[in-house]
Amino acid sequence: MNWKWLRLSPPQILVLGFAAIILIGSFLLMLPISTTSDEPLSFIDALFTATSATCVTGLVVKDTGTFFTTFGQVVIMLLIQVGGLGFMTMATLFSLVLKRKISLRDRLVLQEAMNQNSMEGIVRLIRKVLLFSLLIESCAALIFTIRWAFDFPIGKAAYFGVFHAVSLFNNAGFDLFGGFRSLTGYVYDPVVNFVAMFLIVSGGIGFIVLSDLVDYRKNRKLSLHSKVVLTMTATLIVVGALVIFVFEFTNPRTLGSLNWGGKILASFFQSVTPRTAGANTLDIGGLRQATQFFIIILMFIGASPGSTGGGIKTTTFTIMLGAVGAMIRGRDDIVIYRYRLAQDRIFKALTITLLALFLVVAVSMFLSTTESGSFLMILFETTSAFGTVGLTMGLTPHLTLVGKLVISFTMFAGRLGPLTLAYALGPKKGKELYRHPEGKMIIG
């Protein structure tokens, strides 16, 4: 992992690394051995699928379960795993296996990839990331295998178990059931629902929080970051389930046809999946418009930092709420759990939110001129791509060539984060040696 000759910054290395993986995946998916069709997959469709897998999104233009062969599906699964954990994490794994030294520059890139404030303990964190991922995915794959052994031959059940464990833990949303059905056939199944929700949440809260939870018995305390992530994640899931339950209770296309147990289970699953998972047990296109717009908000918020998910992140949303609360109360500081937040954290949260909002609005406006569909459908698709969620109201298979390219870029930007992408593409500037005089503006 020697990047010195490239003379690139950590954000630029991340952008180029993910782009290289996407291109490799695209060419592999274009091979005749990857598809069941007599005609090879077009480059644009291969690029879209590889981008969706590497950026752990789950939006698909071709049915994963029927269009791709086992080889193609394995390629997609590997892209999901590498994209979810990050290519630098996988590169570090090979370095550790080969007992190579992790250089300072590698640690800087890892720090950027894991969204850490310092390099301290970064290699130790990577070891935990790999261990947690392998352990959680293996346990979930075993449970899925046992459950699906009642529906399929044992070999197919094991294959389905591994694929969906990897897909759901990495918040990807790809499935092998065919017909773009996702998990709608298991809306009543408690095993599939609870294991899937556990995978989505554990992959979405971030590896730092998972590490804190594992060490809790020894330390008897959680960091401020973990407290905020767990509190906000639980709040969004509970509030989301309640809103979906109320809005869809009488909708015959969704909850209306289910019994009470099915209504509650489906409400919680549809509230969990906007954590950027992309799997669904209800027909997303059949939801009422109010529910669809509410899910757009949940997808925009997304998962948590240092996780396999996208969005502006739960911590960013918490800081924005804290800023509003502090301003209303006339306070100078944002205080969360008796800790005052530094000003640079507030500026970063504001920057990320505005950049994300600008990206979603700009892409939605552009797609409104190229795609046939309602504005809500286009906004839903765009936000799903930015949040690397993978939920769709049915627009994805009907995207135009331009639409596929734009959505691919949106997934790429959402996975890396708009701020990282801006750092990578923007010119390098040194620290200013002067400050301008303070000015006054009327606001509000």
Short mmCIF file of C-alpha atoms in Angstrom, two decimals:
data_model
loop_
_atom_site.label_atom_id
_atom_site.label_comp_id
_atom_site.label_asym_id
_atom_site.label_seq_id
_atom_site.Cartn_x
_atom_site.Cartn_y
_atom_site.Cartn_z
CA MET A 1 0.00 0.00 0.00
CA ASN A 2 2.56 2.56 -1.08
CA TRP A 3 0.80 5.70 -2.30
CA LYS A 4 3.81 8.07 -2.15
CA TRP A 5 4.42 8.09 -5.88
CA LEU A 6 0.87 9.24 -6.50
CA ARG A 7 1.25 12.42 -4.44
CA LEU A 8 -2.45 12.32 -3.61
CA SER A 9 -4.34 13.40 -0.52
CA PRO A 10 -6.29 10.79 1.49
CA PRO A 11 -9.67 11.93 0.07
CA GLN A 12 -8.28 11.65 -3.48
CA ILE A 13 -6.96 8.14 -2.76
CA LEU A 14 -10.40 7.10 -1.50
CA VAL A 15 -12.14 8.49 -4.59
CA LEU A 16 -9.72 6.80 -6.99
CA GLY A 17 -9.78 3.55 -5.00
CA PHE A 18 -13.56 3.24 -5.08
CA ALA A 19 -13.61 4.25 -8.76
CA ALA A 20 -11.06 1.53 -9.60
CA ILE A 21 -13.09 -1.13 -7.78
CA ILE A 22 -16.24 -0.06 -9.63
CA LEU A 23 -14.50 -0.29 -13.01
CA ILE A 24 -13.06 -3.73 -12.23
CA GLY A 25 -16.49 -4.90 -11.10
CA SER A 26 -18.09 -3.48 -14.24
CA PHE A 27 -15.79 -5.44 -16.55
CA LEU A 28 -16.31 -8.65 -14.55
CA LEU A 29 -20.09 -8.25 -14.81
CA MET A 30 -19.82 -7.75 -18.58
CA LEU A 31 -18.26 -11.20 -19.02
CA PRO A 32 -20.58 -13.79 -20.63
CA ILE A 33 -20.10 -16.03 -17.58
CA SER A 34 -21.74 -13.37 -15.37
CA THR A 35 -25.19 -13.30 -16.97
CA THR A 36 -27.86 -15.77 -18.01
CA SER A 37 -28.75 -13.74 -21.11
CA ASP A 38 -27.37 -14.56 -24.56
CA GLU A 39 -26.58 -10.89 -25.03
CA PRO A 40 -23.75 -9.43 -22.90
CA LEU A 41 -24.58 -6.82 -20.30
CA SER A 42 -24.07 -3.29 -21.62
CA PHE A 43 -21.28 -1.22 -20.08
CA ILE A 44 -23.74 1.33 -18.67
CA ASP A 45 -25.84 -1.36 -16.94
CA ALA A 46 -22.68 -3.08 -15.68
CA LEU A 47 -21.35 0.25 -14.40
CA PHE A 48 -24.65 1.01 -12.67
CA THR A 49 -24.78 -2.43 -11.01
CA ALA A 50 -21.13 -2.31 -9.93
CA THR A 51 -21.57 1.21 -8.55
CA SER A 52 -24.71 0.18 -6.68
CA ALA A 53 -22.92 -2.85 -5.18
CA THR A 54 -19.64 -1.08 -4.31
CA CYS A 55 -21.51 1.90 -2.87
CA VAL A 56 -23.73 -0.59 -0.97
CA THR A 57 -26.92 0.92 -2.36
CA GLY A 58 -29.08 -1.82 -3.87
CA LEU A 59 -30.72 0.03 -6.76
CA VAL A 60 -30.79 -2.42 -9.69
CA VAL A 61 -31.64 -2.16 -13.37
CA LYS A 62 -31.39 -5.94 -13.83
CA ASP A 63 -32.97 -8.53 -11.53
CA THR A 64 -30.06 -9.89 -9.48
CA GLY A 65 -31.72 -13.24 -8.77
CA THR A 66 -32.57 -14.15 -12.38
CA PHE A 67 -30.41 -12.08 -14.74
CA PHE A 68 -27.02 -12.89 -13.19
CA THR A 69 -25.41 -16.31 -12.91
CA THR A 70 -23.88 -17.60 -9.69
CA PHE A 71 -20.54 -16.15 -10.83
CA GLY A 72 -22.11 -12.73 -11.41
CA GLN A 73 -23.90 -12.86 -8.07
CA VAL A 74 -20.65 -13.73 -6.27
CA VAL A 75 -18.94 -10.78 -7.98
CA ILE A 76 -21.76 -8.53 -6.72
CA MET A 77 -21.43 -10.00 -3.20
CA LEU A 78 -17.67 -9.36 -3.17
CA LEU A 79 -18.20 -5.79 -4.39
CA ILE A 80 -20.70 -5.29 -1.56
CA GLN A 81 -18.24 -6.62 1.02
CA VAL A 82 -15.32 -4.55 -0.24
CA GLY A 83 -17.50 -1.46 -0.67
CA GLY A 84 -19.15 -1.83 2.73
CA LEU A 85 -15.98 -2.31 4.74
CA GLY A 86 -13.96 -0.01 2.50
CA PHE A 87 -11.15 -0.93 0.13
CA MET A 88 -8.54 0.42 2.56
CA THR A 89 -9.87 -1.90 5.25
CA MET A 90 -9.49 -4.86 2.89
CA ALA A 91 -6.02 -3.68 1.85
CA THR A 92 -5.07 -3.47 5.52
CA LEU A 93 -6.32 -7.02 6.00
CA PHE A 94 -3.91 -8.28 3.33
CA SER A 95 -1.08 -6.25 4.88
CA LEU A 96 -1.78 -7.76 8.29
CA VAL A 97 -1.94 -11.27 6.83
CA LEU A 98 1.35 -10.74 4.99
CA LYS A 99 2.79 -9.05 8.12
CA ARG A 100 3.62 -5.86 6.27
CA LYS A 101 4.04 -2.58 8.09
CA ILE A 102 1.16 -0.09 7.91
CA SER A 103 2.76 3.20 6.87
CA LEU A 104 1.87 6.64 8.19
CA ARG A 105 0.24 7.57 4.87
CA ASP A 106 -1.86 4.40 4.98
CA ARG A 107 -3.00 5.35 8.47
CA LEU A 108 -3.98 8.81 7.24
CA VAL A 109 -6.11 7.25 4.49
CA LEU A 110 -7.66 4.83 7.00
CA GLN A 111 -8.44 7.77 9.27
CA GLU A 112 -10.26 9.49 6.41
CA ALA A 113 -12.03 6.28 5.36
CA MET A 114 -13.27 5.53 8.90
CA ASN A 115 -14.15 9.20 9.51
CA GLN A 116 -11.94 9.38 12.60
CA ASN A 117 -10.60 12.51 14.27
CA SER A 118 -7.12 11.03 14.85
CA MET A 119 -4.90 8.13 13.81
CA GLU A 120 -4.61 6.82 17.36
CA GLY A 121 -5.68 3.17 17.51
CA ILE A 122 -6.77 3.14 13.85
CA VAL A 123 -5.15 -0.24 13.04
CA ARG A 124 -6.65 -1.74 16.19
CA LEU A 125 -10.06 -0.42 15.08
CA ILE A 126 -9.59 -2.03 11.63
CA ARG A 127 -8.90 -5.38 13.30
CA LYS A 128 -12.14 -5.02 15.24
CA VAL A 129 -14.02 -4.06 12.08
CA LEU A 130 -12.90 -7.23 10.34
CA LEU A 131 -13.63 -9.40 13.40
CA PHE A 132 -17.09 -7.93 14.02
CA SER A 133 -18.04 -8.20 10.35
CA LEU A 134 -16.97 -11.83 10.05
CA LEU A 135 -18.65 -12.83 13.31
CA ILE A 136 -21.97 -11.05 12.69
CA GLU A 137 -22.24 -12.12 9.06
CA SER A 138 -21.37 -15.75 9.90
CA CYS A 139 -23.98 -16.01 12.68
CA ALA A 140 -26.66 -14.40 10.53
CA ALA A 141 -25.79 -16.59 7.54
CA LEU A 142 -26.16 -19.71 9.72
CA ILE A 143 -29.60 -18.62 10.99
CA PHE A 144 -30.75 -17.73 7.47
CA THR A 145 -29.51 -21.08 6.20
CA ILE A 146 -31.48 -22.99 8.83
CA ARG A 147 -34.60 -20.94 8.11
CA TRP A 148 -34.40 -21.23 4.31
CA ALA A 149 -33.57 -24.92 4.46
CA PHE A 150 -37.35 -25.36 4.96
CA ASP A 151 -37.98 -23.61 1.60
CA PHE A 152 -34.99 -24.59 -0.58
CA PRO A 153 -32.42 -27.38 -0.95
CA ILE A 154 -29.69 -27.07 1.70
CA GLY A 155 -27.06 -25.88 -0.79
CA LYS A 156 -29.26 -23.10 -2.11
CA ALA A 157 -30.34 -22.20 1.44
CA ALA A 158 -26.68 -21.84 2.52
CA TYR A 159 -25.85 -19.75 -0.55
CA PHE A 160 -28.87 -17.51 0.04
CA GLY A 161 -27.93 -17.24 3.72
CA VAL A 162 -24.39 -16.05 3.01
CA PHE A 163 -25.39 -13.64 0.23
CA HIS A 164 -28.19 -11.95 2.19
CA ALA A 165 -26.15 -11.79 5.41
CA VAL A 166 -23.40 -9.91 3.54
CA SER A 167 -25.91 -7.74 1.69
CA LEU A 168 -27.94 -6.75 4.76
CA PHE A 169 -25.02 -6.21 7.16
CA ASN A 170 -23.38 -3.92 4.61
CA ASN A 171 -26.72 -2.16 4.14
CA ALA A 172 -26.71 -3.01 0.42
CA GLY A 173 -30.24 -4.28 -0.21
CA PHE A 174 -29.45 -6.73 -3.02
CA ASP A 175 -31.53 -9.91 -2.96
CA LEU A 176 -31.77 -13.16 -4.91
CA PHE A 177 -35.51 -13.87 -4.72
CA GLY A 178 -36.21 -12.57 -8.23
CA GLY A 179 -38.90 -10.33 -9.62
CA PHE A 180 -37.60 -7.25 -7.76
CA ARG A 181 -39.58 -8.59 -4.76
CA SER A 182 -36.94 -8.12 -2.04
CA LEU A 183 -38.27 -9.67 1.22
CA THR A 184 -41.98 -9.04 0.55
CA GLY A 185 -42.60 -12.80 0.66
CA TYR A 186 -41.48 -12.86 4.31
CA VAL A 187 -43.57 -10.01 5.70
CA TYR A 188 -44.96 -12.31 8.43
CA ASP A 189 -41.73 -14.27 9.08
CA PRO A 190 -40.26 -13.26 12.49
CA VAL A 191 -36.91 -15.01 11.93
CA VAL A 192 -36.16 -13.32 8.60
CA ASN A 193 -37.45 -9.96 9.85
CA PHE A 194 -35.60 -9.86 13.17
CA VAL A 195 -32.30 -11.18 11.79
CA ALA A 196 -32.48 -8.74 8.86
CA MET A 197 -33.25 -5.80 11.17
CA PHE A 198 -30.39 -6.79 13.49
CA LEU A 199 -27.99 -6.90 10.54
CA ILE A 200 -29.17 -3.54 9.22
CA VAL A 201 -28.91 -1.80 12.60
CA SER A 202 -25.57 -3.36 13.57
CA GLY A 203 -24.07 -2.42 10.21
CA GLY A 204 -25.61 1.05 10.36
CA ILE A 205 -24.58 2.20 13.85
CA GLY A 206 -20.89 1.99 12.99
CA PHE A 207 -17.94 -0.06 14.12
CA ILE A 208 -16.89 2.47 16.76
CA VAL A 209 -20.22 2.01 18.51
CA LEU A 210 -20.02 -1.79 18.17
CA SER A 211 -16.56 -1.66 19.76
CA ASP A 212 -17.89 0.51 22.59
CA LEU A 213 -20.76 -1.92 23.22
CA VAL A 214 -18.41 -4.93 23.31
CA ASP A 215 -16.11 -3.14 25.77
CA TYR A 216 -18.99 -1.86 27.93
CA ARG A 217 -18.83 -4.73 30.42
CA LYS A 218 -15.19 -3.81 31.08
CA ASN A 219 -15.35 -0.01 30.92
CA ARG A 220 -18.91 0.51 32.19
CA LYS A 221 -19.25 3.64 30.06
CA LEU A 222 -20.02 4.72 26.52
CA SER A 223 -18.43 7.57 24.58
CA LEU A 224 -20.47 10.65 23.68
CA HIS A 225 -20.47 9.49 20.06
CA SER A 226 -21.95 6.09 20.96
CA LYS A 227 -24.60 7.63 23.21
CA VAL A 228 -25.74 10.02 20.46
CA VAL A 229 -25.76 7.31 17.78
CA LEU A 230 -27.70 4.79 19.87
CA THR A 231 -30.19 7.39 21.13
CA MET A 232 -30.88 8.91 17.72
CA THR A 233 -31.02 5.53 15.97
CA ALA A 234 -33.55 4.19 18.48
CA THR A 235 -35.59 7.42 18.28
CA LEU A 236 -35.73 7.38 14.48
CA ILE A 237 -36.73 3.69 14.40
CA VAL A 238 -39.51 4.05 16.99
CA VAL A 239 -40.87 7.33 15.60
CA GLY A 240 -40.59 5.98 12.04
CA ALA A 241 -42.47 2.79 12.91
CA LEU A 242 -45.21 4.78 14.62
CA VAL A 243 -45.63 7.17 11.67
CA ILE A 244 -45.70 4.32 9.12
CA PHE A 245 -48.16 2.35 11.28
CA VAL A 246 -50.55 5.32 11.53
CA PHE A 247 -50.30 6.44 7.89
CA GLU A 248 -50.57 2.94 6.37
CA PHE A 249 -52.96 1.27 8.84
CA THR A 250 -55.92 1.31 6.44
CA ASN A 251 -53.97 1.19 3.16
CA PRO A 252 -55.08 -2.06 1.41
CA ARG A 253 -51.87 -2.13 -0.67
CA THR A 254 -49.62 -2.24 2.40
CA LEU A 255 -50.62 -2.68 6.07
CA GLY A 256 -54.36 -2.77 5.49
CA SER A 257 -54.35 -6.42 4.42
CA LEU A 258 -52.15 -7.64 7.32
CA ASN A 259 -53.14 -8.78 10.81
CA TRP A 260 -52.01 -6.86 13.89
CA GLY A 261 -48.76 -8.79 14.25
CA GLY A 262 -47.95 -8.27 10.59
CA LYS A 263 -48.75 -4.56 10.78
CA ILE A 264 -46.38 -4.00 13.72
CA LEU A 265 -43.58 -6.13 12.26
CA ALA A 266 -43.84 -4.50 8.82
CA SER A 267 -43.97 -1.00 10.33
CA PHE A 268 -40.75 -1.57 12.23
CA PHE A 269 -39.01 -3.19 9.25
CA GLN A 270 -39.92 -0.30 6.93
CA SER A 271 -38.67 2.10 9.62
CA VAL A 272 -35.35 0.27 9.99
CA THR A 273 -34.58 -0.14 6.30
CA PRO A 274 -34.15 3.62 5.55
CA ARG A 275 -31.04 3.33 7.78
CA THR A 276 -29.71 2.74 4.21
CA ALA A 277 -30.46 -0.99 3.93
CA GLY A 278 -32.74 -1.08 0.88
CA ALA A 279 -34.60 -4.30 1.69
CA ASN A 280 -38.38 -4.07 2.10
CA THR A 281 -41.28 -6.30 3.11
CA LEU A 282 -43.97 -3.94 1.77
CA ASP A 283 -44.51 -2.58 -1.74
CA ILE A 284 -42.80 0.83 -1.56
CA GLY A 285 -44.75 2.03 -4.60
CA GLY A 286 -47.98 1.16 -2.80
CA LEU A 287 -47.29 3.40 0.20
CA ARG A 288 -49.24 6.62 0.59
CA GLN A 289 -47.47 9.77 -0.55
CA ALA A 290 -47.13 11.06 3.01
CA THR A 291 -45.35 7.86 4.01
CA GLN A 292 -43.11 7.96 0.95
CA PHE A 293 -42.08 11.53 1.73
CA PHE A 294 -41.43 10.61 5.37
CA ILE A 295 -39.17 7.75 4.21
CA ILE A 296 -37.31 10.28 2.04
CA ILE A 297 -36.49 12.23 5.22
CA LEU A 298 -35.31 9.05 6.98
CA MET A 299 -33.15 8.11 3.99
CA PHE A 300 -31.61 11.59 3.87
CA ILE A 301 -30.57 11.25 7.53
CA GLY A 302 -29.25 7.74 6.91
CA ALA A 303 -26.94 5.69 9.12
CA SER A 304 -24.08 6.68 11.46
CA PRO A 305 -20.41 7.62 10.91
CA GLY A 306 -17.89 4.81 10.46
CA SER A 307 -20.61 2.42 9.30
CA THR A 308 -21.57 0.67 6.08
CA GLY A 309 -24.42 3.14 5.52
CA GLY A 310 -24.82 6.54 3.87
CA GLY A 311 -26.86 9.72 4.34
CA ILE A 312 -25.82 12.82 6.24
CA LYS A 313 -25.54 10.55 9.32
CA THR A 314 -27.40 10.52 12.65
CA THR A 315 -24.72 12.56 14.44
CA THR A 316 -24.94 15.35 11.85
CA PHE A 317 -28.72 15.43 12.25
CA THR A 318 -28.35 15.53 16.05
CA ILE A 319 -25.96 18.49 15.84
CA MET A 320 -28.34 20.36 13.56
CA LEU A 321 -31.20 19.78 16.00
CA GLY A 322 -28.93 20.88 18.84
CA ALA A 323 -28.04 24.09 16.98
CA VAL A 324 -31.72 24.91 16.47
CA GLY A 325 -32.46 24.20 20.13
CA ALA A 326 -29.55 26.31 21.34
CA MET A 327 -30.58 29.24 19.14
CA ILE A 328 -34.19 29.09 20.32
CA ARG A 329 -33.08 29.06 23.97
CA GLY A 330 -30.57 31.84 23.39
CA ARG A 331 -27.56 29.66 24.26
CA ASP A 332 -24.09 30.14 22.79
CA ASP A 333 -23.11 26.47 23.00
CA ILE A 334 -24.61 23.19 21.83
CA VAL A 335 -24.59 20.87 24.84
CA ILE A 336 -25.31 17.16 24.45
CA TYR A 337 -25.10 14.79 27.41
CA ARG A 338 -23.35 17.58 29.37
CA TYR A 339 -20.65 17.96 26.72
CA ARG A 340 -20.14 21.18 24.76
CA LEU A 341 -19.53 20.66 21.06
CA ALA A 342 -16.58 22.38 19.37
CA GLN A 343 -17.38 25.01 16.76
CA ASP A 344 -15.62 23.11 13.97
CA ARG A 345 -17.98 20.12 14.52
CA ILE A 346 -20.96 22.43 14.06
CA PHE A 347 -19.52 23.98 10.88
CA LYS A 348 -18.78 20.51 9.47
CA ALA A 349 -22.32 19.29 10.21
CA LEU A 350 -23.80 22.39 8.55
CA THR A 351 -21.52 21.99 5.51
CA ILE A 352 -22.38 18.30 5.06
CA THR A 353 -26.11 18.99 5.36
CA LEU A 354 -26.12 21.85 2.86
CA LEU A 355 -23.90 20.02 0.35
CA ALA A 356 -26.13 16.94 0.58
CA LEU A 357 -29.27 19.02 0.22
CA PHE A 358 -27.82 20.83 -2.80
CA LEU A 359 -26.85 17.53 -4.42
CA VAL A 360 -30.29 15.94 -3.90
CA VAL A 361 -32.14 19.03 -5.14
CA ALA A 362 -29.88 19.53 -8.18
CA VAL A 363 -30.06 15.86 -9.24
CA SER A 364 -33.83 15.73 -8.72
CA MET A 365 -34.36 18.83 -10.83
CA PHE A 366 -32.13 17.46 -13.59
CA LEU A 367 -33.79 14.02 -13.61
CA SER A 368 -37.19 15.69 -13.81
CA THR A 369 -36.26 16.75 -17.33
CA THR A 370 -34.87 13.37 -18.46
CA GLU A 371 -37.06 10.76 -16.74
CA SER A 372 -40.75 9.95 -17.00
CA GLY A 373 -42.25 9.79 -13.55
CA SER A 374 -43.77 11.97 -10.85
CA PHE A 375 -41.49 14.40 -9.01
CA LEU A 376 -42.01 12.47 -5.76
CA MET A 377 -40.84 9.27 -7.48
CA ILE A 378 -37.74 11.05 -8.82
CA LEU A 379 -36.99 12.70 -5.46
CA PHE A 380 -37.38 9.32 -3.76
CA GLU A 381 -34.97 7.69 -6.24
CA THR A 382 -32.41 10.48 -5.88
CA THR A 383 -32.48 10.46 -2.08
CA SER A 384 -32.26 6.67 -2.08
CA ALA A 385 -29.17 6.87 -4.28
CA PHE A 386 -27.54 9.62 -2.19
CA GLY A 387 -28.28 7.80 1.07
CA THR A 388 -27.04 4.53 -0.51
CA VAL A 389 -30.38 3.03 0.56
CA GLY A 390 -31.66 1.12 -2.46
CA LEU A 391 -35.39 1.56 -1.92
CA THR A 392 -37.31 2.53 -5.05
CA MET A 393 -40.86 3.31 -6.09
CA GLY A 394 -40.24 1.42 -9.33
CA LEU A 395 -38.28 3.98 -11.35
CA THR A 396 -34.85 2.27 -11.43
CA PRO A 397 -35.46 -0.33 -14.19
CA HIS A 398 -36.92 2.40 -16.42
CA LEU A 399 -34.10 4.95 -16.10
CA THR A 400 -32.74 6.45 -19.31
CA LEU A 401 -29.07 6.26 -20.20
CA VAL A 402 -28.50 9.74 -18.78
CA GLY A 403 -30.55 8.85 -15.70
CA LYS A 404 -28.39 5.78 -15.00
CA LEU A 405 -25.21 7.84 -15.22
CA VAL A 406 -26.55 10.58 -12.95
CA ILE A 407 -27.86 8.11 -10.36
CA SER A 408 -24.52 6.25 -10.50
CA PHE A 409 -22.69 9.49 -9.71
CA THR A 410 -25.16 10.22 -6.90
CA MET A 411 -24.54 6.78 -5.35
CA PHE A 412 -20.78 7.35 -5.63
CA ALA A 413 -21.02 10.77 -3.98
CA GLY A 414 -23.31 9.40 -1.28
CA ARG A 415 -20.97 6.54 -0.38
CA LEU A 416 -17.86 8.70 -0.15
CA GLY A 417 -19.70 11.64 1.36
CA PRO A 418 -20.13 15.03 -0.33
CA LEU A 419 -17.48 16.62 1.89
CA THR A 420 -14.84 13.98 1.07
CA LEU A 421 -15.65 14.33 -2.61
CA ALA A 422 -15.35 18.12 -2.36
CA TYR A 423 -11.97 17.80 -0.62
CA ALA A 424 -10.78 15.39 -3.33
CA LEU A 425 -11.91 17.52 -6.28
CA GLY A 426 -11.20 20.95 -4.80
CA PRO A 427 -7.81 22.71 -5.04
CA LYS A 428 -5.45 22.47 -2.09
CA LYS A 429 -5.23 25.69 -0.11
CA GLY A 430 -2.86 26.60 2.66
CA LYS A 431 -3.94 28.17 5.90
CA GLU A 432 -4.77 31.88 5.59
CA LEU A 433 -2.29 34.13 7.37
CA TYR A 434 -4.80 36.90 8.00
CA ARG A 435 -8.41 37.45 9.09
CA HIS A 436 -10.88 39.85 7.53
CA PRO A 437 -12.64 42.47 9.64
CA GLU A 438 -15.90 41.33 11.23
CA GLY A 439 -19.08 42.37 9.46
CA LYS A 440 -22.73 42.49 10.58
CA MET A 441 -25.71 41.02 8.73
CA ILE A 442 -29.39 40.94 9.57
CA ILE A 443 -30.68 37.33 9.68
CA GLY A 444 -34.22 36.02 10.03
#
